[in-house]
GROMACS .gro file of C-alpha atoms in nm:
model
  343
    1MET     CA    1  -0.854  -0.830   3.494
    2THR     CA    2  -0.503  -0.667   3.463
    3LEU     CA    3  -0.263  -0.715   3.204
    4ASP     CA    4  -0.022  -0.899   3.453
    5ALA     CA    5  -0.264  -1.196   3.521
    6ILE     CA    6  -0.361  -1.303   3.204
    7GLY     CA    7  -0.081  -1.595   3.242
    8GLY     CA    8  -0.293  -1.721   3.530
    9HIS     CA    9  -0.598  -1.672   3.353
   10PRO     CA   10  -0.783  -2.066   3.355
   11ALA     CA   11  -0.801  -2.046   2.981
   12ALA     CA   12  -0.471  -1.956   2.933
   13ASP     CA   13  -0.316  -2.275   3.146
   14ARG     CA   14  -0.488  -2.464   2.873
   15VAL     CA   15  -0.275  -2.294   2.605
   16ARG     CA   16  -0.039  -2.547   2.454
   17VAL     CA   17   0.079  -2.291   2.197
   18SER     CA   18  -0.154  -2.055   2.047
   19ASP     CA   19  -0.262  -2.074   1.728
   20LEU     CA   20  -0.194  -1.654   1.666
   21ASP     CA   21   0.172  -1.785   1.799
   22VAL     CA   22   0.165  -2.037   1.512
   23VAL     CA   23   0.031  -1.793   1.255
   24ASN     CA   24   0.289  -1.506   1.301
   25ALA     CA   25   0.580  -1.739   1.409
   26ALA     CA   26   0.525  -1.925   1.056
   27ASP     CA   27   0.526  -1.476   0.881
   28GLU     CA   28   0.870  -1.492   1.054
   29GLN     CA   29   0.982  -1.736   0.809
   30LEU     CA   30   0.915  -1.470   0.496
   31VAL     CA   31   1.108  -1.239   0.330
   32ALA     CA   32   0.934  -0.893   0.328
   33PRO     CA   33   0.724  -0.749   0.194
   34ARG     CA   34   0.383  -0.953   0.282
   35ILE     CA   35   0.081  -0.882   0.117
   36PHE     CA   36  -0.197  -0.775   0.303
   37GLY     CA   37  -0.534  -0.801   0.017
   38VAL     CA   38  -0.796  -0.553   0.151
   39LEU     CA   39  -1.197  -0.641   0.187
   40ASN     CA   40  -1.387  -0.383   0.252
   41VAL     CA   41  -1.729  -0.521   0.417
   42THR     CA   42  -1.875  -0.157   0.331
   43PRO     CA   43  -2.128   0.012   0.131
   44ASP     CA   44  -1.901   0.309   0.086
   45SER     CA   45  -1.527   0.264   0.081
   46PHE     CA   46  -1.396   0.469  -0.210
   47SER     CA   47  -1.264   0.179  -0.354
   48ASP     CA   48  -1.523  -0.087  -0.368
   49GLY     CA   49  -1.802   0.016  -0.151
   50GLY     CA   50  -2.091  -0.214  -0.153
   51ARG     CA   51  -1.953  -0.509  -0.395
   52TYR     CA   52  -1.877  -0.735  -0.099
   53LEU     CA   53  -2.140  -0.650   0.177
   54ASP     CA   54  -2.286  -0.974   0.087
   55VAL     CA   55  -2.097  -1.236   0.332
   56ASP     CA   56  -2.056  -1.487   0.054
   57ALA     CA   57  -1.937  -1.271  -0.182
   58ALA     CA   58  -1.730  -1.126   0.089
   59VAL     CA   59  -1.586  -1.428   0.173
   60ALA     CA   60  -1.520  -1.567  -0.195
   61HIS     CA   61  -1.303  -1.238  -0.284
   62GLY     CA   62  -1.100  -1.305   0.015
   63LEU     CA   63  -1.009  -1.648  -0.141
   64ARG     CA   64  -0.934  -1.465  -0.457
   65LEU     CA   65  -0.741  -1.255  -0.284
   66VAL     CA   66  -0.555  -1.526  -0.108
   67ALA     CA   67  -0.486  -1.704  -0.452
   68ASP     CA   68  -0.377  -1.386  -0.630
   69GLY     CA   69  -0.089  -1.408  -0.345
   70ALA     CA   70  -0.192  -1.232  -0.033
   71VAL     CA   71  -0.076  -1.372   0.287
   72ILE     CA   72  -0.299  -1.166   0.494
   73VAL     CA   73  -0.671  -1.054   0.381
   74ASP     CA   74  -0.762  -0.710   0.575
   75VAL     CA   75  -1.142  -0.698   0.667
   76GLY     CA   76  -1.289  -0.361   0.728
   77GLY     CA   77  -1.617  -0.277   0.851
   78GLU     CA   78  -1.630   0.112   0.849
   79SER     CA   79  -1.464   0.324   0.552
   80THR     CA   80  -1.235   0.553   0.659
   81ARG     CA   81  -1.228   0.762   0.346
   82PRO     CA   82  -1.255   1.154   0.371
   83GLY     CA   83  -1.575   1.226   0.464
   84ALA     CA   84  -1.723   0.887   0.589
   85GLU     CA   85  -1.998   0.892   0.825
   86ARG     CA   86  -1.914   0.653   1.094
   87VAL     CA   87  -2.111   0.360   1.196
   88SER     CA   88  -2.249   0.194   1.537
   89ALA     CA   89  -2.012  -0.076   1.679
   90ALA     CA   90  -2.311  -0.311   1.626
   91GLU     CA   91  -2.317  -0.257   1.323
   92GLU     CA   92  -1.931  -0.288   1.264
   93ARG     CA   93  -1.947  -0.630   1.433
   94ASP     CA   94  -2.212  -0.766   1.232
   95ARG     CA   95  -2.058  -0.710   0.899
   96VAL     CA   96  -1.644  -0.819   0.980
   97LEU     CA   97  -1.745  -1.123   1.219
   98PRO     CA   98  -1.880  -1.355   0.965
   99VAL     CA   99  -1.664  -1.286   0.677
  100ILE     CA  100  -1.349  -1.356   0.952
  101ARG     CA  101  -1.496  -1.645   1.143
  102LEU     CA  102  -1.566  -1.839   0.724
  103LEU     CA  103  -1.223  -1.749   0.605
  104ARG     CA  104  -0.997  -1.892   0.906
  105ALA     CA  105  -1.246  -2.170   0.807
  106GLU     CA  106  -1.085  -2.198   0.528
  107GLY     CA  107  -0.765  -2.143   0.673
  108VAL     CA  108  -0.655  -1.812   0.559
  109ARG     CA  109  -0.486  -1.552   0.807
  110VAL     CA  110  -0.712  -1.250   0.840
  111SER     CA  111  -0.637  -0.901   0.977
  112ILE     CA  112  -0.918  -0.662   1.151
  113ASP     CA  113  -0.933  -0.296   0.991
  114THR     CA  114  -1.075  -0.140   1.272
  115LEU     CA  115  -1.107   0.194   1.530
  116ARG     CA  116  -1.287   0.012   1.774
  117ALA     CA  117  -1.150  -0.198   2.076
  118SER     CA  118  -1.473  -0.417   2.121
  119THR     CA  119  -1.468  -0.483   1.740
  120ALA     CA  120  -1.052  -0.560   1.754
  121GLU     CA  121  -1.148  -0.784   2.064
  122ALA     CA  122  -1.428  -1.002   1.927
  123SER     CA  123  -1.250  -1.020   1.591
  124VAL     CA  124  -0.930  -1.151   1.771
  125GLU     CA  125  -1.176  -1.436   1.942
  126ALA     CA  126  -1.310  -1.513   1.600
  127GLY     CA  127  -0.958  -1.603   1.456
  128ALA     CA  128  -0.786  -1.212   1.355
  129SER     CA  129  -0.420  -1.238   1.437
  130VAL     CA  130  -0.369  -0.917   1.338
  131ILE     CA  131  -0.515  -0.549   1.440
  132ASN     CA  132  -0.466  -0.288   1.196
  133ASP     CA  133  -0.591   0.017   1.367
  134VAL     CA  134  -0.564   0.338   1.123
  135SER     CA  135  -0.545   0.568   1.476
  136GLY     CA  136  -0.259   0.382   1.588
  137GLY     CA  137  -0.521   0.352   1.913
  138LEU     CA  138  -0.567   0.678   1.942
  139ALA     CA  139  -0.957   0.685   1.837
  140ASP     CA  140  -1.071   0.441   2.105
  141PRO     CA  141  -0.883   0.490   2.513
  142ASP     CA  142  -0.934   0.093   2.511
  143MET     CA  143  -0.764   0.003   2.204
  144ALA     CA  144  -0.456   0.013   2.367
  145SER     CA  145  -0.523  -0.255   2.666
  146VAL     CA  146  -0.659  -0.487   2.426
  147ALA     CA  147  -0.343  -0.487   2.199
  148ALA     CA  148  -0.191  -0.526   2.463
  149ARG     CA  149  -0.352  -0.868   2.585
  150ALA     CA  150  -0.420  -0.964   2.236
  151GLY     CA  151  -0.041  -0.932   2.187
  152ALA     CA  152   0.052  -1.117   2.475
  153LEU     CA  153  -0.134  -1.449   2.238
  154GLY     CA  154   0.087  -1.338   1.951
  155VAL     CA  155  -0.142  -1.059   1.813
  156ASP     CA  156   0.035  -0.802   1.574
  157PHE     CA  157  -0.141  -0.417   1.624
  158VAL     CA  158  -0.035  -0.182   1.305
  159ALA     CA  159  -0.046   0.142   1.425
  160MET     CA  160  -0.095   0.396   1.198
  161HIS     CA  161  -0.003   0.794   1.213
  162TRP     CA  162  -0.345   0.963   1.217
  163ARG     CA  163  -0.431   1.290   1.345
  164GLY     CA  164  -0.855   1.218   1.317
  165HIS     CA  165  -1.188   1.114   1.218
  166SER     CA  166  -1.218   1.122   0.801
  167THR     CA  167  -1.414   1.420   0.881
  168GLU     CA  168  -1.167   1.672   0.995
  169MET     CA  169  -0.816   1.520   0.837
  170ASP     CA  170  -0.827   1.704   0.579
  171ARG     CA  171  -0.745   2.041   0.753
  172LEU     CA  172  -0.507   1.906   0.986
  173ALA     CA  173  -0.248   1.871   0.700
  174THR     CA  174   0.018   2.073   0.834
  175TYR     CA  175   0.372   2.017   0.900
  176ALA     CA  176   0.728   2.173   0.927
  177ASP     CA  177   0.866   1.852   0.820
  178VAL     CA  178   0.627   1.589   0.728
  179VAL     CA  179   0.901   1.285   0.757
  180LEU     CA  180   1.035   1.400   1.063
  181ASP     CA  181   0.694   1.492   1.228
  182VAL     CA  182   0.567   1.176   1.122
  183ARG     CA  183   0.811   0.986   1.276
  184ARG     CA  184   0.802   1.194   1.577
  185GLU     CA  185   0.450   1.107   1.595
  186LEU     CA  186   0.506   0.755   1.583
  187GLY     CA  187   0.737   0.711   1.795
  188THR     CA  188   0.537   0.889   2.077
  189ARG     CA  189   0.284   0.621   1.923
  190VAL     CA  190   0.485   0.372   2.033
  191ASP     CA  191   0.588   0.460   2.346
  192ASP     CA  192   0.221   0.497   2.482
  193LEU     CA  193   0.150   0.100   2.345
  194ILE     CA  194   0.443   0.010   2.527
  195ALA     CA  195   0.383   0.161   2.780
  196HIS     CA  196   0.032   0.005   2.796
  197GLY     CA  197   0.162  -0.333   2.771
  198VAL     CA  198   0.196  -0.403   2.437
  199PRO     CA  199   0.474  -0.607   2.330
  200ALA     CA  200   0.757  -0.410   2.115
  201GLU     CA  201   0.788  -0.718   1.891
  202ARG     CA  202   0.406  -0.700   1.835
  203ILE     CA  203   0.372  -0.313   1.650
  204ILE     CA  204   0.395  -0.253   1.333
  205LEU     CA  205   0.433   0.087   1.218
  206ASP     CA  206   0.258   0.241   0.903
  207PRO     CA  207   0.292   0.625   0.774
  208GLY     CA  208  -0.030   0.649   0.728
  209LEU     CA  209  -0.054   0.800   0.322
  210GLY     CA  210  -0.346   0.994   0.229
  211PHE     CA  211  -0.463   1.066   0.601
  212ALA     CA  212  -0.420   1.422   0.745
  213LYS     CA  213  -0.170   1.433   0.459
  214THR     CA  214  -0.116   1.601   0.098
  215ALA     CA  215   0.008   1.410  -0.200
  216GLU     CA  216   0.330   1.637  -0.150
  217HIS     CA  217   0.364   1.481   0.203
  218ASN     CA  218   0.279   1.122   0.078
  219TRP     CA  219   0.581   1.157  -0.185
  220GLN     CA  220   0.769   1.288   0.071
  221LEU     CA  221   0.703   1.022   0.337
  222LEU     CA  222   0.766   0.753   0.038
  223GLY     CA  223   1.064   0.889  -0.093
  224ARG     CA  224   1.229   0.921   0.246
  225LEU     CA  225   1.087   0.570   0.406
  226ALA     CA  226   1.424   0.462   0.546
  227GLU     CA  227   1.421   0.769   0.795
  228LEU     CA  228   1.076   0.634   0.945
  229GLN     CA  229   1.255   0.272   0.919
  230SER     CA  230   1.529   0.416   1.153
  231LEU     CA  231   1.250   0.394   1.436
  232GLY     CA  232   1.281  -0.019   1.462
  233PHE     CA  233   0.985  -0.148   1.367
  234ARG     CA  234   0.785  -0.340   1.082
  235MET     CA  235   0.684  -0.088   0.828
  236LEU     CA  236   0.337  -0.156   0.651
  237VAL     CA  237   0.295   0.114   0.350
  238GLY     CA  238  -0.075   0.179   0.221
  239ALA     CA  239  -0.087   0.376  -0.085
  240SER     CA  240  -0.344   0.169  -0.270
  241ARG     CA  241  -0.557   0.373  -0.488
  242LYS     CA  242  -0.548   0.611  -0.341
  243ARG     CA  243  -0.611   1.005  -0.460
  244PHE     CA  244  -0.295   1.131  -0.486
  245LEU     CA  245  -0.183   0.905  -0.746
  246GLY     CA  246  -0.367   1.068  -0.926
  247ALA     CA  247  -0.116   1.303  -1.002
  248VAL     CA  248   0.009   1.004  -1.237
  249VAL     CA  249  -0.260   0.866  -1.408
  250GLY     CA  250  -0.520   1.145  -1.413
  251ALA     CA  251  -0.765   1.247  -1.146
  252ASP     CA  252  -1.101   1.175  -1.361
  253VAL     CA  253  -1.007   0.819  -1.435
  254PRO     CA  254  -1.156   0.496  -1.258
  255VAL     CA  255  -0.974   0.406  -0.903
  256GLU     CA  256  -0.845   0.081  -1.076
  257ASP     CA  257  -0.645   0.241  -1.335
  258ARG     CA  258  -0.431   0.355  -1.001
  259ASP     CA  259  -0.344  -0.014  -0.980
  260LEU     CA  260  -0.027   0.004  -1.167
  261PRO     CA  261   0.126   0.289  -0.955
  262THR     CA  262   0.057   0.083  -0.697
  263ALA     CA  263   0.213  -0.187  -0.852
  264VAL     CA  264   0.545   0.037  -0.866
  265ILE     CA  265   0.515   0.185  -0.527
  266SER     CA  266   0.485  -0.135  -0.349
  267ALA     CA  267   0.793  -0.264  -0.542
  268LEU     CA  268   0.984   0.037  -0.436
  269SER     CA  269   0.869  -0.008  -0.057
  270ALA     CA  270   1.021  -0.353  -0.113
  271GLN     CA  271   1.320  -0.196  -0.192
  272ALA     CA  272   1.340   0.036   0.072
  273GLY     CA  273   1.283  -0.216   0.350
  274ALA     CA  274   0.919  -0.220   0.378
  275TRP     CA  275   0.767  -0.505   0.577
  276GLY     CA  276   0.418  -0.548   0.431
  277VAL     CA  277   0.251  -0.373   0.186
  278ARG     CA  278  -0.157  -0.278   0.183
  279VAL     CA  279  -0.311  -0.343  -0.176
  280HIS     CA  280  -0.640  -0.374  -0.347
  281ASP     CA  281  -0.495  -0.562  -0.655
  282VAL     CA  282  -0.286  -0.796  -0.571
  283ARG     CA  283  -0.195  -0.990  -0.840
  284SER     CA  284  -0.024  -0.643  -1.019
  285THR     CA  285   0.142  -0.608  -0.661
  286ARG     CA  286   0.256  -0.975  -0.697
  287VAL     CA  287   0.419  -0.967  -1.039
  288ALA     CA  288   0.564  -0.638  -0.897
  289LEU     CA  289   0.730  -0.796  -0.592
  290ASP     CA  290   0.830  -1.062  -0.823
  291VAL     CA  291   0.994  -0.883  -1.086
  292ALA     CA  292   1.139  -0.677  -0.821
  293ALA     CA  293   1.287  -0.980  -0.635
  294ALA     CA  294   1.429  -1.170  -0.923
  295TRP     CA  295   1.626  -0.828  -1.017
  296ARG     CA  296   1.783  -0.877  -0.652
  297SER     CA  297   1.836  -1.223  -0.663
  298GLY     CA  298   1.921  -1.262  -1.028
  299SER     CA  299   1.641  -1.567  -1.071
  300VAL     CA  300   1.317  -1.629  -1.111
  301ARG     CA  301   1.139  -1.857  -0.879
  302ARG     CA  302   0.877  -2.079  -1.074
  303ASP     CA  303   0.703  -2.257  -0.787
  304GLY     CA  304   0.404  -2.058  -0.711
  305PRO     CA  305   0.359  -1.721  -0.539
  306GLN     CA  306   0.657  -1.592  -0.360
  307VAL     CA  307   0.685  -1.349  -0.072
  308ASP     CA  308   0.986  -1.150  -0.183
  309GLY     CA  309   1.206  -1.520  -0.212
  310ALA     CA  310   1.001  -1.738   0.005
  311ASP     CA  311   0.648  -1.838  -0.025
  312LEU     CA  312   0.372  -1.978   0.211
  313SER     CA  313   0.219  -2.299   0.072
  314GLU     CA  314  -0.138  -2.358   0.113
  315SER     CA  315  -0.096  -2.702   0.349
  316GLU     CA  316   0.108  -2.415   0.587
  317ILE     CA  317  -0.163  -2.169   0.555
  318GLY     CA  318  -0.430  -2.444   0.607
  319ALA     CA  319  -0.192  -2.549   0.954
  320THR     CA  320  -0.264  -2.192   1.122
  321ARG     CA  321  -0.599  -2.204   1.085
  322ILE     CA  322  -0.783  -2.253   1.422
  323GLY     CA  323  -0.986  -2.551   1.430
  324SER     CA  324  -1.093  -2.667   1.794
  325ASP     CA  325  -1.312  -2.560   2.079
  326GLU     CA  326  -1.025  -2.510   2.267
  327ASP     CA  327  -0.839  -2.371   2.078
  328ARG     CA  328  -1.080  -2.075   1.998
  329GLU     CA  329  -1.173  -2.089   2.390
  330SER     CA  330  -0.804  -2.018   2.427
  331LEU     CA  331  -0.882  -1.659   2.325
  332GLY     CA  332  -1.109  -1.638   2.599
  333SER     CA  333  -0.906  -1.451   2.818
  334LEU     CA  334  -0.942  -1.130   2.600
  335ASN     CA  335  -1.375  -1.104   2.727
  336ASP     CA  336  -1.191  -0.924   3.058
  337VAL     CA  337  -1.114  -0.639   2.859
  338SER     CA  338  -1.342  -0.349   2.962
  339ARG     CA  339  -1.586  -0.283   2.611
  340GLY     CA  340  -1.512   0.042   2.551
  341GLU     CA  341  -1.721   0.242   2.282
  342PRO     CA  342  -1.516   0.519   2.063
  343ARG     CA  343  -1.555   0.897   2.199
   0.00000   0.00000   0.00000
């Protein structure tokens, strides 16, 4: 089925208002930045590999992230750290789908962190309201089509700046001017995604800190974030626990010691206008963002976790859950997208 035919799909005809639209409509009432809490369901992620491979442990951690102030839990089943080995599509889906379904059953908003169109598609059907692709759609030729059809249902697509897989990224870190080059390459990704039918309002950009970047490149991108924001799209910043922070706290300290500089970067990114931040330790970033919000507003909110001056209550989060069989069936239109594996 073509993208143009989505409105005539039998399942689409039964949709009153997509649950995904409700989820992301609620998000539009918030003031940036949103916190994406990282949940790696992997044995080899650089920060917490193996800790949450068990489904129950993963779900419990996802709920802790929300309790600490995350608005979205970003679930990933394949490590993208430098040098990481790929896993099969089937194994990736087996890791993430049970976790996504159980978190959605608890009313938690979920993002799927994947390079694969088939995993993204299955995750949206399971209830994910954001597709977070570190390749920006470059790793899988079918991703743009999935993002377009999901976008028509209200699903956001995060396109990160990317130059190659983790096994080769370090040798690709050559730029004339890293900020101008990243801005241009992100603009090209946006043009391609829109040409494939992804709604412009569903696109979120990520500068790709640590991916084919030196430490100096990362700091330059952060310091000139406004130049990337001039593209006119929401910006997600993911600096959490990354290697370049070792220059601040020391290269040989535990990765958890990078949470403090991560929180500072989150607050400065908020000041620069970032729409969201992706972090492992939500609590420290939440405190940093609340301090930054109090600094700007001249007052402190004392009625619960804030999203830079606006909060999403537990009842509001619960209201966004995909509950009925009919609701879940409304996502069935994604089944008509060809399922291609990455090359």
